Amino acid sequence: MTITDVNTAFADEKARQIDTARSREQAFQARIDRGEIRLVGGDQYEILTGWDRGERFTVGRNAEGQISEIIAAHGLDSRSDGTIALYASSPAWHGLGQIIPGGTADMDTVLHAGGLHFTVATVPALYRFGGELHEHSDRFHTVREDTGAALGVVGRRYEPIQNRQGFEFLQELVGRYDVVWESAGVIKGGRRVFISIRLPDTVRVDADGINDMIVPYVAVMNDHTGGGTFQCVVTPWRPVCANTERFAVRDAVTRWAVRHTAGAVDQIKEARRTLGLSIDYFEKFAAEETALARTDIAVADFHQVIADLWPLEDDATDAKKTNFAARLGAIDGIFRTETERVGRTAYAAERAITGYLDHVAPRRPGKSMTEEIARATAALEGADDDTKAKAHKRLMLLTRA
């Protein structure tokens, strides 16, 4: 029989915990020293490099001041109790939010869990001149009525579309298709909110081959800044953080939008008819993507597609030649990764080109923007839609060769 000295075992375990904590602290400090992250204020840090550049996270510490947890916010807002303003029917990759396993069909539950149950009002815009406060007759601020936080500046014709008003039309689809609310969340302090449901049918690309599954979702985004619209999109992405909310707009296959003016809520009800046409699109989409997945592509042909998308003149400057080579190298790298998953096909080529545009292509941020925000703005505005469409049409020609 083996006899264990509990005091020795406790001391050994405590020593291991201290070594682990010390290693974590050292690794964290090393990232700061290398310029990969920086302290923003309090216990919040910002990532400065890599794919997560621009993301912020909170460092939790125990009573001894050692790092106990690292919580990423992913652009999502916090609720009054400190939890992340996100509802989801299943855990997202980042593990954040209020998870209701299997989801719920109750809209009020979703609005509260996701932090979307606030309303928005407009108040006069004021300015100080000559030591006195004046009112700007044609400008107003949108503010959250629960916190008083300012969200944007709008004109006289602007009328807020309240979150519940805008999302109610989806409740009928939830009941009709016997589906649940998939996700809902708040971004940038309430400036943007989103909610989504999953459509009942699943679309498969090359079912007998790579069998890539496409799940269509209806996502609705509401903007309270005055600079955006209320919009519905049908998309193969489930919005569970700021990034995937941007992907939802980028990959929209059916889109409907309305500005915040009188009568907008009545117009939103018409979106139900538009969304009903989406399933037909997904059938065509799956057929074309399957054709791409079953078409082998030579590297030379792939490079020719890239050359067609980004032509390089014979008399191009050295700088342009360098940029072309860098772009080609980046897309080639993504293509090699995709070919490991789906083979050296036109489908892999399309994934490589769209992946480059969405995640790698350089962006020139404005004075008040980071590169991450500039990239997000480009995705929201569909800056690369024409290039993606051209790439798809060009690759589809190979399927008929």
Coordinates of C-alpha atoms in Angstrom, one line a residue:
M1 CA 0.0 0.0 0.0
T2 CA 1.3 3.4 -0.9
I3 CA 1.0 6.2 1.7
T4 CA 0.8 9.7 0.4
D5 CA 1.9 12.6 2.6
V6 CA -0.9 15.2 2.0
N7 CA 1.3 18.1 3.1
T8 CA 4.0 17.1 0.6
A9 CA 1.5 16.6 -2.1
F10 CA -0.1 20.0 -1.4
A11 CA 3.3 21.7 -1.5
D12 CA 4.2 20.0 -4.8
E13 CA 0.9 21.0 -6.3
K14 CA 1.3 24.6 -5.1
A15 CA 4.8 24.8 -6.5
R16 CA 3.5 23.6 -9.9
Q17 CA 0.8 26.3 -9.8
I18 CA 3.3 29.0 -9.0
D19 CA 5.6 27.8 -11.9
T20 CA 2.6 27.8 -14.3
A21 CA 1.6 31.3 -13.2
R22 CA 5.1 32.6 -13.5
S23 CA 5.5 31.2 -17.0
R24 CA 2.2 32.8 -18.0
E25 CA 3.3 36.2 -16.7
Q26 CA 6.7 35.9 -18.4
A27 CA 5.1 34.9 -21.7
F28 CA 2.6 37.7 -21.5
Q29 CA 5.3 40.3 -20.7
A30 CA 7.3 39.0 -23.6
R31 CA 4.5 39.8 -26.0
I32 CA 4.3 43.3 -24.6
D33 CA 8.1 43.7 -25.0
R34 CA 7.9 42.4 -28.6
G35 CA 5.2 45.0 -29.4
E36 CA 2.5 42.4 -30.1
I37 CA 0.1 43.8 -27.5
R38 CA -0.2 47.1 -25.5
L39 CA -2.0 48.3 -22.4
V40 CA -5.0 50.4 -23.3
G41 CA -6.0 51.3 -19.8
G42 CA -7.0 49.5 -16.6
D43 CA -6.9 45.8 -17.3
Q44 CA -7.6 46.1 -21.0
Y45 CA -5.1 45.4 -23.7
E46 CA -5.1 45.7 -27.5
I47 CA -3.5 43.3 -30.0
L48 CA -1.2 45.1 -32.4
T49 CA -0.1 42.3 -34.8
G50 CA -1.4 39.3 -36.8
W51 CA -4.9 38.3 -37.7
D52 CA -6.4 39.6 -34.5
R53 CA -4.9 43.1 -34.9
G54 CA -7.3 45.7 -33.4
E55 CA -9.0 43.2 -31.1
R56 CA -9.1 44.1 -27.4
F57 CA -9.2 41.8 -24.4
T58 CA -9.4 42.0 -20.6
V59 CA -6.9 40.3 -18.3
G60 CA -8.4 38.9 -15.1
R61 CA -6.1 38.6 -12.0
N62 CA -6.4 36.6 -8.8
A63 CA -5.9 37.9 -5.2
E64 CA -2.1 37.5 -5.7
G65 CA -2.2 39.7 -8.8
Q66 CA -1.4 36.8 -11.1
I67 CA -3.1 36.4 -14.5
S68 CA -6.1 34.1 -14.0
E69 CA -8.0 34.5 -17.3
I70 CA -7.9 36.4 -20.5
I71 CA -11.3 37.4 -21.9
A72 CA -11.6 38.6 -25.5
A73 CA -14.4 41.0 -26.3
H74 CA -14.2 40.6 -30.1
G75 CA -15.8 44.0 -30.7
L76 CA -18.9 43.1 -28.7
D77 CA -20.5 45.3 -26.1
S78 CA -20.9 44.5 -22.4
R79 CA -24.2 44.3 -20.5
S80 CA -24.9 46.2 -17.3
D81 CA -23.8 43.1 -15.3
G82 CA -20.4 43.0 -17.0
T83 CA -21.2 40.0 -19.2
I84 CA -20.8 40.1 -23.0
A85 CA -23.8 41.4 -24.9
L86 CA -24.3 38.3 -27.1
Y87 CA -26.9 35.5 -27.3
A88 CA -26.2 32.3 -29.1
S89 CA -27.9 29.0 -29.5
S90 CA -24.6 27.2 -29.4
P91 CA -21.1 28.2 -28.1
A92 CA -19.2 30.4 -30.5
W93 CA -15.5 29.8 -31.1
H94 CA -14.6 32.5 -28.6
G95 CA -16.8 31.0 -25.8
L96 CA -18.4 34.4 -25.0
G97 CA -22.0 35.4 -24.4
Q98 CA -25.2 33.9 -23.0
I99 CA -25.7 30.5 -24.4
I100 CA -29.1 28.8 -24.5
P101 CA -28.4 25.2 -25.7
G102 CA -30.6 24.4 -28.6
G103 CA -31.7 28.0 -28.8
T104 CA -35.1 29.6 -28.1
A105 CA -38.0 30.8 -30.2
D106 CA -38.9 33.5 -27.7
M107 CA -37.9 36.9 -29.0
D108 CA -38.0 38.8 -25.6
T109 CA -35.5 36.2 -24.2
V110 CA -33.2 36.8 -27.1
L111 CA -33.3 40.6 -26.8
H112 CA -32.5 40.5 -23.1
A113 CA -29.8 37.9 -23.4
G114 CA -28.1 39.7 -26.3
G115 CA -28.5 43.1 -24.7
L116 CA -30.7 44.4 -27.5
H117 CA -33.7 45.4 -25.3
F118 CA -32.7 49.1 -25.2
T119 CA -34.5 51.9 -27.2
V120 CA -33.0 54.9 -29.0
A121 CA -34.2 58.5 -28.9
T122 CA -33.1 61.7 -30.7
V123 CA -32.2 64.8 -28.8
P124 CA -31.2 68.3 -30.1
A125 CA -27.6 68.8 -31.0
L126 CA -26.2 71.7 -28.9
Y127 CA -23.0 73.7 -29.3
R128 CA -21.4 76.5 -27.3
F129 CA -20.7 79.9 -28.8
G130 CA -20.0 83.2 -27.2
G131 CA -20.2 81.6 -23.8
E132 CA -23.8 80.5 -24.4
L133 CA -25.3 77.1 -25.4
H134 CA -27.1 77.1 -28.8
E135 CA -29.3 74.5 -30.5
H136 CA -28.5 73.3 -34.0
S137 CA -32.0 73.3 -35.7
D138 CA -31.1 70.7 -38.3
R139 CA -29.0 68.3 -36.3
F140 CA -29.8 65.7 -33.6
H141 CA -28.0 63.1 -31.5
T142 CA -29.2 59.5 -31.3
V143 CA -28.9 58.3 -27.7
R144 CA -29.5 55.1 -25.8
E145 CA -32.5 55.7 -23.5
D146 CA -31.2 53.2 -20.9
T147 CA -27.7 54.8 -20.5
G148 CA -27.9 58.2 -22.3
A149 CA -24.8 57.2 -24.4
A150 CA -24.5 59.1 -27.6
L151 CA -24.5 56.9 -30.7
G152 CA -24.5 59.3 -33.7
V153 CA -25.5 62.6 -35.3
V154 CA -28.5 62.6 -37.6
G155 CA -30.7 65.0 -39.6
R156 CA -34.2 66.2 -39.1
R157 CA -35.8 63.4 -41.2
Y158 CA -34.1 60.6 -39.3
E159 CA -36.5 58.4 -37.2
P160 CA -35.0 55.6 -35.1
I161 CA -35.9 52.0 -36.0
Q162 CA -36.1 50.4 -32.6
N163 CA -34.5 47.1 -32.3
R164 CA -37.7 45.2 -31.4
Q165 CA -39.7 47.0 -34.2
G166 CA -37.1 46.0 -36.8
F167 CA -36.7 42.4 -35.7
E168 CA -40.3 41.5 -35.2
F169 CA -40.9 40.5 -38.8
L170 CA -38.5 37.6 -38.3
Q171 CA -40.7 36.2 -35.5
E172 CA -43.1 35.0 -38.1
L173 CA -40.4 33.1 -40.0
V174 CA -39.3 31.5 -36.7
G175 CA -42.8 30.2 -36.2
R176 CA -43.4 29.2 -39.8
Y177 CA -40.2 27.2 -40.2
D178 CA -40.2 25.9 -36.6
V179 CA -36.6 27.3 -36.2
V180 CA -34.9 29.1 -33.3
W181 CA -33.1 32.4 -33.0
E182 CA -29.5 31.6 -33.6
S183 CA -27.6 34.7 -32.4
A184 CA -28.0 38.3 -31.4
G185 CA -25.5 40.9 -30.1
V186 CA -24.5 44.5 -29.6
I187 CA -21.4 46.2 -31.2
K188 CA -19.6 49.4 -30.3
G189 CA -21.8 50.4 -27.4
G190 CA -25.1 50.0 -29.3
R191 CA -24.1 51.8 -32.5
R192 CA -24.8 48.5 -34.3
V193 CA -26.8 45.5 -33.3
F194 CA -27.5 42.2 -35.1
I195 CA -29.8 39.2 -34.8
S196 CA -30.1 36.0 -36.9
I197 CA -32.1 32.9 -37.6
R198 CA -31.2 29.8 -39.5
L199 CA -33.2 28.8 -42.6
P200 CA -34.4 25.2 -42.6
D201 CA -32.5 23.8 -45.6
T202 CA -28.8 23.0 -45.8
V203 CA -26.9 23.4 -49.0
R204 CA -24.0 21.1 -49.9
V205 CA -21.2 21.9 -52.4
D206 CA -20.1 18.7 -54.2
A207 CA -22.1 16.3 -52.0
D208 CA -20.3 13.3 -53.4
G209 CA -16.9 14.8 -53.1
I210 CA -15.6 17.5 -50.7
N211 CA -19.1 17.8 -49.3
D212 CA -18.7 21.4 -48.1
M213 CA -21.9 22.3 -46.1
I214 CA -23.4 25.8 -46.6
V215 CA -26.0 26.7 -43.9
P216 CA -28.1 29.7 -44.9
Y217 CA -29.0 32.3 -42.3
V218 CA -31.1 35.4 -42.2
A219 CA -29.2 38.1 -40.5
V220 CA -30.6 41.6 -39.7
M221 CA -28.4 44.5 -38.8
N222 CA -29.6 47.8 -37.3
D223 CA -27.4 50.9 -37.3
H224 CA -28.1 53.7 -34.8
T225 CA -25.3 56.1 -35.9
G226 CA -27.1 57.8 -38.8
G227 CA -24.4 56.7 -41.1
G228 CA -25.9 53.3 -42.0
T229 CA -29.1 51.5 -42.9
F230 CA -31.3 48.9 -41.4
Q231 CA -30.6 45.8 -43.6
C232 CA -31.5 42.2 -43.9
V233 CA -29.2 39.7 -45.6
V234 CA -29.3 36.0 -46.4
T235 CA -25.9 34.6 -45.8
P236 CA -24.0 31.3 -45.1
W237 CA -22.5 32.8 -42.0
R238 CA -23.8 33.0 -38.4
P239 CA -23.0 36.4 -36.8
V240 CA -21.5 35.7 -33.4
C241 CA -18.9 38.5 -33.2
A242 CA -18.0 41.7 -35.0
N243 CA -15.9 39.9 -37.6
T244 CA -18.6 37.4 -38.6
E245 CA -21.2 40.2 -38.6
R246 CA -19.0 41.8 -41.3
F247 CA -18.8 38.5 -43.1
A248 CA -22.6 38.3 -43.2
V249 CA -22.7 41.5 -45.2
R250 CA -19.8 40.5 -47.4
D251 CA -21.3 37.1 -48.4
A252 CA -24.9 38.3 -48.6
V253 CA -26.8 36.6 -51.4
T254 CA -30.1 38.4 -50.9
R255 CA -29.9 41.9 -49.5
W256 CA -32.6 44.4 -48.5
A257 CA -32.1 47.7 -46.8
V258 CA -34.0 50.8 -45.8
R259 CA -32.9 54.1 -44.3
H260 CA -34.2 55.4 -41.0
T261 CA -37.0 57.7 -42.1
A262 CA -40.8 57.9 -41.6
G263 CA -42.6 54.8 -42.9
A264 CA -39.4 52.6 -42.7
V265 CA -41.0 50.1 -40.3
D266 CA -43.9 49.5 -42.7
Q267 CA -41.4 48.9 -45.5
I268 CA -39.5 46.4 -43.4
K269 CA -42.6 44.1 -43.4
E270 CA -42.1 43.8 -47.2
A271 CA -38.7 42.2 -46.5
R272 CA -40.5 38.9 -45.8
R273 CA -41.4 38.5 -49.4
T274 CA -37.9 39.2 -50.6
L275 CA -36.3 36.7 -48.2
G276 CA -38.7 34.0 -49.5
L277 CA -36.7 34.0 -52.8
S278 CA -33.4 33.1 -51.2
I279 CA -33.7 29.4 -51.3
D280 CA -33.8 29.4 -55.1
Y281 CA -30.5 31.3 -55.1
F282 CA -28.8 28.8 -52.8
E283 CA -29.7 26.0 -55.2
K284 CA -28.1 27.8 -58.1
F285 CA -25.1 28.8 -55.9
A286 CA -24.5 25.2 -54.8
A287 CA -24.6 24.0 -58.4
E288 CA -22.0 26.5 -59.6
E289 CA -19.7 25.9 -56.6
T290 CA -20.0 22.2 -57.2
A291 CA -18.9 22.7 -60.8
L292 CA -15.9 24.6 -59.6
A293 CA -15.1 21.9 -57.0
R294 CA -15.1 19.3 -59.8
T295 CA -12.8 21.2 -62.1
D296 CA -9.1 20.8 -61.7
I297 CA -7.0 23.8 -62.3
A298 CA -3.4 24.1 -63.4
V299 CA -1.2 26.5 -61.5
A300 CA -0.5 28.4 -64.8
D301 CA -4.2 28.8 -65.4
F302 CA -4.7 30.0 -61.8
H303 CA -2.0 32.6 -62.2
Q304 CA -3.6 33.7 -65.4
V305 CA -6.8 34.4 -63.6
I306 CA -4.9 36.5 -61.1
A307 CA -3.2 38.4 -63.9
D308 CA -6.6 39.1 -65.5
L309 CA -7.9 40.4 -62.2
W310 CA -4.8 42.6 -61.5
P311 CA -3.2 43.3 -64.9
L312 CA 0.5 44.3 -64.9
E313 CA 1.5 46.6 -67.7
D314 CA 4.7 45.9 -69.7
D315 CA 6.1 49.2 -68.6
A316 CA 5.1 48.8 -64.9
T317 CA 7.3 50.5 -62.4
D318 CA 9.5 48.4 -60.1
A319 CA 7.2 49.2 -57.2
K320 CA 4.2 47.9 -59.1
K321 CA 6.1 44.7 -60.0
T322 CA 7.0 44.2 -56.4
N323 CA 3.4 44.7 -55.3
F324 CA 2.2 42.2 -58.0
A325 CA 4.8 39.6 -56.8
A326 CA 3.7 40.1 -53.2
R327 CA 0.1 39.7 -54.0
L328 CA 0.7 36.6 -56.1
G329 CA 2.8 35.1 -53.3
A330 CA 0.1 35.8 -50.8
I331 CA -2.7 34.3 -52.9
D332 CA -0.5 31.3 -53.8
G333 CA 0.0 30.6 -50.1
I334 CA -3.7 30.6 -49.4
F335 CA -4.3 28.4 -52.5
R336 CA -1.8 25.8 -51.2
T337 CA -3.7 25.7 -47.9
E338 CA -7.1 25.3 -49.7
T339 CA -5.8 22.6 -52.0
E340 CA -4.9 20.4 -49.0
R341 CA -8.6 20.6 -48.0
V342 CA -10.5 20.5 -51.3
G343 CA -7.9 19.5 -53.9
R344 CA -6.3 21.7 -56.6
T345 CA -9.6 22.8 -58.1
A346 CA -11.2 26.0 -59.3
Y347 CA -13.2 26.0 -56.0
A348 CA -9.9 26.2 -54.1
A349 CA -8.8 29.0 -56.4
E350 CA -12.0 31.0 -55.7
R351 CA -11.5 30.5 -51.9
A352 CA -7.9 31.7 -52.2
I353 CA -8.9 34.9 -54.1
T354 CA -11.8 35.8 -51.8
G355 CA -9.7 34.9 -48.7
Y356 CA -6.9 37.3 -49.9
L357 CA -9.4 40.1 -50.5
D358 CA -11.1 39.7 -47.1
H359 CA -8.1 39.1 -44.9
V360 CA -4.8 40.0 -46.5
A361 CA -5.2 42.7 -49.1
P362 CA -3.7 45.9 -47.8
R363 CA -6.0 48.7 -46.8
R364 CA -5.3 52.4 -46.5
P365 CA -6.9 53.6 -43.3
G366 CA -8.1 57.1 -42.9
K367 CA -6.8 59.4 -40.2
S368 CA -9.2 58.2 -37.6
M369 CA -9.1 54.5 -38.7
T370 CA -6.9 51.5 -38.0
E371 CA -6.2 49.1 -40.8
E372 CA -8.6 46.6 -39.1
I373 CA -11.4 49.2 -39.2
A374 CA -10.6 50.1 -42.8
R375 CA -10.8 46.4 -43.7
A376 CA -14.1 46.0 -41.9
T377 CA -15.5 49.1 -43.7
A378 CA -14.4 47.7 -47.0
A379 CA -16.3 44.5 -46.3
L380 CA -19.4 46.3 -45.2
E381 CA -19.4 48.5 -48.2
G382 CA -18.8 45.7 -50.6
A383 CA -15.6 47.3 -51.9
D384 CA -14.4 44.0 -53.5
D385 CA -17.7 42.7 -54.7
D386 CA -16.9 43.4 -58.4
T387 CA -13.5 41.7 -58.2
K388 CA -15.1 38.6 -56.5
A389 CA -17.8 38.5 -59.1
K390 CA -15.3 38.8 -61.9
A391 CA -13.2 36.0 -60.4
H392 CA -16.2 33.7 -60.1
K393 CA -17.2 34.3 -63.7
R394 CA -13.7 33.8 -64.9
L395 CA -13.3 30.5 -63.0
M396 CA -16.7 29.3 -64.2
L397 CA -15.4 29.5 -67.8
L398 CA -12.9 26.7 -66.9
T399 CA -15.8 24.4 -66.0
R400 CA -17.1 24.6 -69.5
A401 CA -13.7 24.0 -71.2

